[in-house]
Coordinates of C-alpha atoms in Angstrom, one line a residue:
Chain W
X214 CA 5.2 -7.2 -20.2
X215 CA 1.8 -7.6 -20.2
X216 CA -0.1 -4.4 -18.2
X217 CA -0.8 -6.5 -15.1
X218 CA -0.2 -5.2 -11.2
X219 CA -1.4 -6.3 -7.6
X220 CA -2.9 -4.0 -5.4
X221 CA -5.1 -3.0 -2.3
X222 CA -8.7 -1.7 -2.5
X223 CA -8.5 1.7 -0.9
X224 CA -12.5 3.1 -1.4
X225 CA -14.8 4.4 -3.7
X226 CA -15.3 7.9 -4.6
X227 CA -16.4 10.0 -7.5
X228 CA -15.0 12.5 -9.5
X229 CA -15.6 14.8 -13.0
X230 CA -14.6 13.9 -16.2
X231 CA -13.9 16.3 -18.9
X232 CA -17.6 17.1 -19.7
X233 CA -18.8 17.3 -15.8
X234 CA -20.4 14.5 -15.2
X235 CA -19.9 12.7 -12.5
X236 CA -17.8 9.2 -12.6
X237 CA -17.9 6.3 -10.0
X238 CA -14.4 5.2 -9.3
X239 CA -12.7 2.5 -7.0
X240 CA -9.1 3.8 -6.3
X241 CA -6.8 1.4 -6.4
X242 CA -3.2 1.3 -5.0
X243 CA -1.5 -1.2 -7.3
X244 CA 1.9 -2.0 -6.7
X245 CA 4.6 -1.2 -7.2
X246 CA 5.6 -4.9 -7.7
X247 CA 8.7 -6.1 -7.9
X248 CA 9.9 -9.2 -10.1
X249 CA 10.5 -12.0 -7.8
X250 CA 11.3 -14.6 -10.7
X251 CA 11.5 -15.1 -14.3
X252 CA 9.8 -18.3 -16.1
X253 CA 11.6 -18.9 -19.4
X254 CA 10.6 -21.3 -22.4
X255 CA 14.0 -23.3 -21.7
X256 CA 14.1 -23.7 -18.2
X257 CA 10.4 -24.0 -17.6
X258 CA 8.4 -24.8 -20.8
X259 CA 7.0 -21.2 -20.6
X260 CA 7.0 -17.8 -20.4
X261 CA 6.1 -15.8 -17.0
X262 CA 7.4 -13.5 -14.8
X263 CA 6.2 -13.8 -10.9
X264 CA 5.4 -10.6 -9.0
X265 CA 5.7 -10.2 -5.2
X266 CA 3.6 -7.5 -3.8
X267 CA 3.7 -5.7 -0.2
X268 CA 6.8 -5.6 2.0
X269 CA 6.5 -7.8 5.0
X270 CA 8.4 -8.8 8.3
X271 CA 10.3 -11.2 8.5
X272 CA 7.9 -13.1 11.1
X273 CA 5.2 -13.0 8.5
X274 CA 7.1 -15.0 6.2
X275 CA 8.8 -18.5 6.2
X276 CA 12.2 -19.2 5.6
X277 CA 11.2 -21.0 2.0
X278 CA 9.6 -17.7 0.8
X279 CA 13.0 -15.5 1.8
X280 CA 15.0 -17.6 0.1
X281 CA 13.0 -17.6 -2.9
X282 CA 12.7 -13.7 -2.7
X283 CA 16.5 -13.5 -1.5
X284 CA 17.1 -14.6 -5.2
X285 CA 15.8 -11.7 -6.8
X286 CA 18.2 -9.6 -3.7
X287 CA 14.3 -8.7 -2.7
X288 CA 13.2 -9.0 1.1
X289 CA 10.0 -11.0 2.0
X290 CA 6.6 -9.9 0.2
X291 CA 3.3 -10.7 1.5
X292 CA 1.6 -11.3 -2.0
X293 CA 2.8 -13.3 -5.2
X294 CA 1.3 -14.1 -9.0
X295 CA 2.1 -15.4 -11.7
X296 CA 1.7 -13.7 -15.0
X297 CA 1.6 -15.9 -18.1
X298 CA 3.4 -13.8 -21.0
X299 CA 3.3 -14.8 -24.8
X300 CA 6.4 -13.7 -25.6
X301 CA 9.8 -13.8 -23.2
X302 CA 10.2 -10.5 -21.4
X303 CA 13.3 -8.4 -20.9
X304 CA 12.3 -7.7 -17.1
X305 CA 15.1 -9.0 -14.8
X306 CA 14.6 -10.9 -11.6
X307 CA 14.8 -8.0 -9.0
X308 CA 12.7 -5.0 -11.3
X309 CA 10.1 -3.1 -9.9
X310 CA 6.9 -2.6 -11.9
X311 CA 4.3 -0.1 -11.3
X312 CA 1.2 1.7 -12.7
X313 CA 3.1 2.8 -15.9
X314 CA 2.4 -0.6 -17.6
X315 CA -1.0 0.5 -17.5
X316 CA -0.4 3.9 -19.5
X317 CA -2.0 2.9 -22.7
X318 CA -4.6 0.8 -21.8
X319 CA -8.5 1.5 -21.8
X320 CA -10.2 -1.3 -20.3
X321 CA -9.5 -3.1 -17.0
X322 CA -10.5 -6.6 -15.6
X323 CA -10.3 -7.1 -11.6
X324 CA -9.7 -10.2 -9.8
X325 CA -10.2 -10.3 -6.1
X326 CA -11.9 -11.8 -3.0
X327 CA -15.9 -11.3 -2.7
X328 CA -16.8 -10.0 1.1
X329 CA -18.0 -12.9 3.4
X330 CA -21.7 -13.5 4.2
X331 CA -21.3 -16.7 6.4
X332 CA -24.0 -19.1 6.2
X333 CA -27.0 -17.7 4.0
X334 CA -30.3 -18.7 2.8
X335 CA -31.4 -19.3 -0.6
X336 CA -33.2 -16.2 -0.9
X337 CA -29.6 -14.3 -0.7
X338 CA -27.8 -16.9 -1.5
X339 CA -29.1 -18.0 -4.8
X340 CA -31.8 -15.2 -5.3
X341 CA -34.9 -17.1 -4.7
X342 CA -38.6 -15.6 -4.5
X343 CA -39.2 -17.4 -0.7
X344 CA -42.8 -18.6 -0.2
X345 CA -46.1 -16.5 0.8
X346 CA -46.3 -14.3 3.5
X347 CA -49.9 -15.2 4.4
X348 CA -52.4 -17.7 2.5
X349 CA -51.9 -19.9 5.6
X350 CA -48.0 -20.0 5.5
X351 CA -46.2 -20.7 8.6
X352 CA -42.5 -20.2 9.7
X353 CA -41.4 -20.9 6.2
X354 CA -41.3 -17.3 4.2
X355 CA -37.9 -17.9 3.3
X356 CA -37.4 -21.1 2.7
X357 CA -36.8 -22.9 -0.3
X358 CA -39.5 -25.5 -0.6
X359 CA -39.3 -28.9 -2.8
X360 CA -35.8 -30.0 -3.2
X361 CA -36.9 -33.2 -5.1
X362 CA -39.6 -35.6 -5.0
X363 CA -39.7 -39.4 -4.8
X364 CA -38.8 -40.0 -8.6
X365 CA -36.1 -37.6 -8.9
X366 CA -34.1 -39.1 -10.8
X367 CA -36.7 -41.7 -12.6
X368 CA -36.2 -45.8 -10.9
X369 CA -33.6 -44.5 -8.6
X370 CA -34.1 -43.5 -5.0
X371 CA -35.8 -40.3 -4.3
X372 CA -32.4 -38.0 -3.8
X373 CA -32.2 -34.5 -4.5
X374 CA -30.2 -34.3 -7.8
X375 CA -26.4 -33.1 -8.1
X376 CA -25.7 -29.4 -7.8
X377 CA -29.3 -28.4 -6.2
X378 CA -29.3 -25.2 -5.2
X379 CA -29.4 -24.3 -1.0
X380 CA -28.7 -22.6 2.3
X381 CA -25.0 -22.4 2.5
X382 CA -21.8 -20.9 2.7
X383 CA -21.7 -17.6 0.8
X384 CA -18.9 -15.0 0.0
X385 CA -15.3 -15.6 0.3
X386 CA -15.0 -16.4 -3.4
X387 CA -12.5 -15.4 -6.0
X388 CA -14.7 -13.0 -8.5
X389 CA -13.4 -11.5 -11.6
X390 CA -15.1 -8.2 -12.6
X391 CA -14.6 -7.7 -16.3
X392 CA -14.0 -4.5 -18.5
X393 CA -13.9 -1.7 -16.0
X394 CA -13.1 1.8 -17.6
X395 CA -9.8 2.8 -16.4
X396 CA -10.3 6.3 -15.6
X397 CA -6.9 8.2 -14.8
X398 CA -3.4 6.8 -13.5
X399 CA -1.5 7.9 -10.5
X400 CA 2.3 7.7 -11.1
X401 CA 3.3 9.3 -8.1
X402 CA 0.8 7.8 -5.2
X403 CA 0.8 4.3 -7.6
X404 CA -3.2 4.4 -8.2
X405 CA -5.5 3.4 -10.8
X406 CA -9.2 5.1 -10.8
X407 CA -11.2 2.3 -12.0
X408 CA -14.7 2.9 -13.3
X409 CA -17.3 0.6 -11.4
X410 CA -16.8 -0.7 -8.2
X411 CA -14.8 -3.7 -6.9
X412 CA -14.8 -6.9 -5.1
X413 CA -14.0 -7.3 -1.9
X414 CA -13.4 -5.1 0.9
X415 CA -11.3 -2.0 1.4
X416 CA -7.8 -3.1 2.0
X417 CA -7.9 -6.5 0.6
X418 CA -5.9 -7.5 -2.1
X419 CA -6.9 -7.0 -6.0
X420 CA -5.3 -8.3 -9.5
X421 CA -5.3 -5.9 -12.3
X422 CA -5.2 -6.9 -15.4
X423 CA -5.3 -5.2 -19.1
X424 CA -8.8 -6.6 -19.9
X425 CA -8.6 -9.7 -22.1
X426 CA -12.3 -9.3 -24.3
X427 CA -12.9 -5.6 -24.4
X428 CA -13.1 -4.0 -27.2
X429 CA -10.5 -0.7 -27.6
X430 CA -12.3 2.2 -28.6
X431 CA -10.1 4.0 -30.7
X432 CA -9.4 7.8 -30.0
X433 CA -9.7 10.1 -32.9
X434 CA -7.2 13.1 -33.5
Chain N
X209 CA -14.3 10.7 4.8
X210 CA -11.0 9.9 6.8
X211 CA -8.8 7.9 4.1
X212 CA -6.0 10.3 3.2
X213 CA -5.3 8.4 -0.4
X214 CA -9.3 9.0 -1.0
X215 CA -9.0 13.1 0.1
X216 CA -5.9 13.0 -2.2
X217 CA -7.7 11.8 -5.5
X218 CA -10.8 14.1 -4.4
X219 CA -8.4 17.1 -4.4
X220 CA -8.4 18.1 -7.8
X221 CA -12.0 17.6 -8.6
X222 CA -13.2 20.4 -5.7
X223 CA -14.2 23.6 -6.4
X224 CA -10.9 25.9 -5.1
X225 CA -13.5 28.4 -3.7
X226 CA -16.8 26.7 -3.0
X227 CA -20.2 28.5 -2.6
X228 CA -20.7 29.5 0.9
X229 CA -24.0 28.9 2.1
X230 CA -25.6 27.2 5.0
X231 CA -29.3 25.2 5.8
X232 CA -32.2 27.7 5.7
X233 CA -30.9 30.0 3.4
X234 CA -32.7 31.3 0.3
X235 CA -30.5 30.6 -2.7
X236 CA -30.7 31.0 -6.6
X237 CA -28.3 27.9 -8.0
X238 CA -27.6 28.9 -11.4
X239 CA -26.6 26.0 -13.5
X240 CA -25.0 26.1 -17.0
X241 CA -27.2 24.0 -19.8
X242 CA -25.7 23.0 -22.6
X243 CA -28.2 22.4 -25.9
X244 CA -26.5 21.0 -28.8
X245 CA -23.8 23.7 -29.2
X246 CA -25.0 26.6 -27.2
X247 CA -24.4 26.9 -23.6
X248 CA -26.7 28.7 -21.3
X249 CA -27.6 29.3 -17.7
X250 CA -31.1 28.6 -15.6
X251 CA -31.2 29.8 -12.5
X252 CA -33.1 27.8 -9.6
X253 CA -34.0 29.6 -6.8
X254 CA -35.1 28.4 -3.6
X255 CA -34.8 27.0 0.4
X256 CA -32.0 24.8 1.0
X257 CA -33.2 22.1 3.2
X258 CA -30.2 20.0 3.4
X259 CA -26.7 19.9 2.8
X260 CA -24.7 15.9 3.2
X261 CA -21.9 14.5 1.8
X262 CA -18.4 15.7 1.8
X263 CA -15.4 16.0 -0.6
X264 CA -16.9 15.5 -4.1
X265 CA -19.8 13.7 -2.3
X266 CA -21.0 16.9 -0.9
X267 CA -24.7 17.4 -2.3
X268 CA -27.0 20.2 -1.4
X269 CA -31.2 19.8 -1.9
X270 CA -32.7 23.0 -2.9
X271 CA -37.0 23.3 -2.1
X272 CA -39.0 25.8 -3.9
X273 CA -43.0 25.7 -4.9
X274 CA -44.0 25.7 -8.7
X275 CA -47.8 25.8 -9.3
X276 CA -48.6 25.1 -5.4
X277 CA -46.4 21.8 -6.0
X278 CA -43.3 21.0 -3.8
X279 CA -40.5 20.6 -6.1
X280 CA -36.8 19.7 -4.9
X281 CA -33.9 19.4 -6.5
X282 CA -30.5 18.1 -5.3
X283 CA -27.3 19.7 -6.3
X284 CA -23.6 18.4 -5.9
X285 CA -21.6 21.1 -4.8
X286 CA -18.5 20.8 -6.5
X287 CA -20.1 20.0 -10.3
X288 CA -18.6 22.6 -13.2
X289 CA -22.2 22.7 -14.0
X290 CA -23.1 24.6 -11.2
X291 CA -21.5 28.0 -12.0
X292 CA -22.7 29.8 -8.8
X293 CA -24.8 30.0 -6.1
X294 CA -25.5 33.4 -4.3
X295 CA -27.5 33.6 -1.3
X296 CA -30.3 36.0 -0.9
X297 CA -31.7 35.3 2.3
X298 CA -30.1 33.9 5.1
X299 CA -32.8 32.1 7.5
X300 CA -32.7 30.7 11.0
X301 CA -32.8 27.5 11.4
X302 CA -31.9 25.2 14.7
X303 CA -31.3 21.8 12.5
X304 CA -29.4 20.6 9.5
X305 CA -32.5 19.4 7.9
X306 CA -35.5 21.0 7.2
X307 CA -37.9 18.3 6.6
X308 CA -40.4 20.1 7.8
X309 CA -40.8 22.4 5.5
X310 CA -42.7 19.8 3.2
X311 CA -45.4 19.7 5.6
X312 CA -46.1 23.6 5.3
X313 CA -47.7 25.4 2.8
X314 CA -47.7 29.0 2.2
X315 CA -46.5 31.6 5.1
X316 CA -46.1 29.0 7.1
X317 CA -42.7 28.1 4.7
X318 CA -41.3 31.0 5.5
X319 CA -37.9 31.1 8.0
X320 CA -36.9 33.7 10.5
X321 CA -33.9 36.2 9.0
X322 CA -31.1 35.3 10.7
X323 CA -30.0 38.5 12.9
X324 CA -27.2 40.5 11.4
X325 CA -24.8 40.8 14.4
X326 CA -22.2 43.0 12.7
X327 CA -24.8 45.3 11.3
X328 CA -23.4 48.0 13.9
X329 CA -19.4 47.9 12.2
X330 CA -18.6 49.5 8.9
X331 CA -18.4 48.1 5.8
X332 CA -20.4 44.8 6.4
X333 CA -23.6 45.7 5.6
X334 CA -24.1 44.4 2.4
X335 CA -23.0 40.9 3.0
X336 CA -25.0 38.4 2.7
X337 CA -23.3 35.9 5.1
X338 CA -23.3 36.5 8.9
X339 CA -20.5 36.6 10.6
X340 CA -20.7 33.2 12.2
X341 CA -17.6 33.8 14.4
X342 CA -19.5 36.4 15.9
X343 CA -23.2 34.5 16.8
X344 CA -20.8 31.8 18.2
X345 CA -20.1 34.0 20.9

């Protein structure tokens, strides 16, 4: 199966590698998962294999989802992904998985849920420079000035164009951080020590994933 | 730090017998350099003005004066490049950080020696720590 696990952020840290210096880490207690179905070429025109994450009550749940985990002779799970595979995988409806998929691999990538900001301005927003802070500006130091003009968009009206950047909504989005360093793995406690930090806060929920571009350095005996 | 899975990971990077000494005490921090292949040690002697941090976040700043110029330098505790730290003054101080100390120059840098209270038993002379169970009371 393709190194790939679930997990809760639990904090940042640091600790000493093998020549002393010091290494940022976000610990990360990924899984263990269990396999809550099995997607074959024949039955469903691909390969995947569905992993639930975090035992839940009952009450959390719905009847739908303990049926579908009741398959697998699993109770109800708070979490689920899918995991596309390439080839079909000999993991049976039912198996748990845990942090020794990720035993041989070097680089991570991190999906997870950016931290809330509400409604922000364009200056945090979108990272612009604000206007002056004297030269006869007035209740405007943040604001974004000109958002079009009467000729926008040439012979039609004078709308702002499509996509203009401003104050909104910010946070709250799914962010993929690519290419961590994947320090050290836990077997016992079910962490990964990932180099870099992480999105979203402590506690919330994280994919892991062997990363897909990174280039694997290779160790030499 | 409170998280028990965090103090767990931390466990194995800390120093099993960490250097004992406290805010106001004169120390010399030796720390092992490494040049190309050779390995040596410089020792850095001077106040420490603050300590912060805990678990492998614990970090300790270290004031001296070099050529009438302040110079500071912050250590973490637990790093294998800091071989040892011996402490060869213990002054008085009644808070954690000594800020003030940058505003001083000359006698006016120096701390109080902290008072010896088991000076009168046997055997405890030559230590350089206090007992602090002892002041407490």
């Amino acid at each position: 199966m393709t190194p790939a696990l679930l997990g809760t952020k639990v904090g940042m840290t640091r600790v000493y590698d093998e020549k002393g210096s010091v290494v940022p880490v976000t610990v990360v207690q990924a899984g263990p998962c269990h396999v809550t179905q099995v997607k074959t070429v024949e039955n469903d025109g691909y390969s995947a294999v569905q992993l639930g994450f975090n035992d839940c009550k009952p009450k959390h749940s719905t009847f739908a989802l303990m049926g579908h985990t009741a398959k697998a002779s699993l109770g109800p799970k708070r979490h689920f992904r899918e995991i596309r595979l390439n080839e079909e995988t000999t993991l049976a409806a039912g198996a748990q998985v845990g942090v020794e998929l990720f035993s041989d691999v070097q680089y991570v990538d991190v999906i997870g849920t950016s931290k809330g900001k509400g409604f922000a301005g364009v200056m945090k927003r979108h990272h612009f420079g604000g206007q002056c802070a004297s030269h006869g500006t007035e209740r405007k130091h943040r604001s974004p000035g000109s958002i079009a003009s009467r000729a926008t968009w040439r012979g039609q009206s004078g709308k702002p164009k499509k996509g203009v950047r401003m104050a909104g909504h910010m946070g709250m989005d799914s962010v993929t951080t690519r290419n961590h360093p994947l320090v050290k793995i836990d077997k016992e406690n079910h962490l990964l020590l990932i180099k870099g930090a992480l999105p979203g806060p402590n506690g919330g929920l994280l994919f892991v994933r062997k990363a897909v571009t990174a280039k694997v350095k290779v160790v030499e005996s | 730090m409170t998280n028990k899975i965090l103090l767990l990971v931390e466990q194995p990077h800390l120093k099993k017998e960490p250097p004992q000494f406290s805010v106001g005490d004169t120390v010399d921090v030796a720390t092992r350099i490494i040049e190309g292949e050779k390995e040596r040690i410089q020792i850095f002697s001077g106040i420490v003005i603050m300590k912060k941090g805990s678990g492998t976040n614990e970090m300790f700043t270290v004031r001296r004066i070099v050529n009438n110029e302040g110079v500071e330098r912050v250590f973490p505790l637990h790093s294998p490049f800091i071989s040892r730290v011996t402490v060869k003054r213990s002054g008085e101080s009644r808070r954690a950080k000594l800020f003030y100390l940058r505003g001083r120059v000359g006698k006016a840098t120096r701390l109080t020696e902290k008072r010896k209270v088991t000076k009168k038993e046997d055997g405890t002379k030559g230590t350089d720590k206090p007992e602090l169970a002892a002041t407490a009371t």
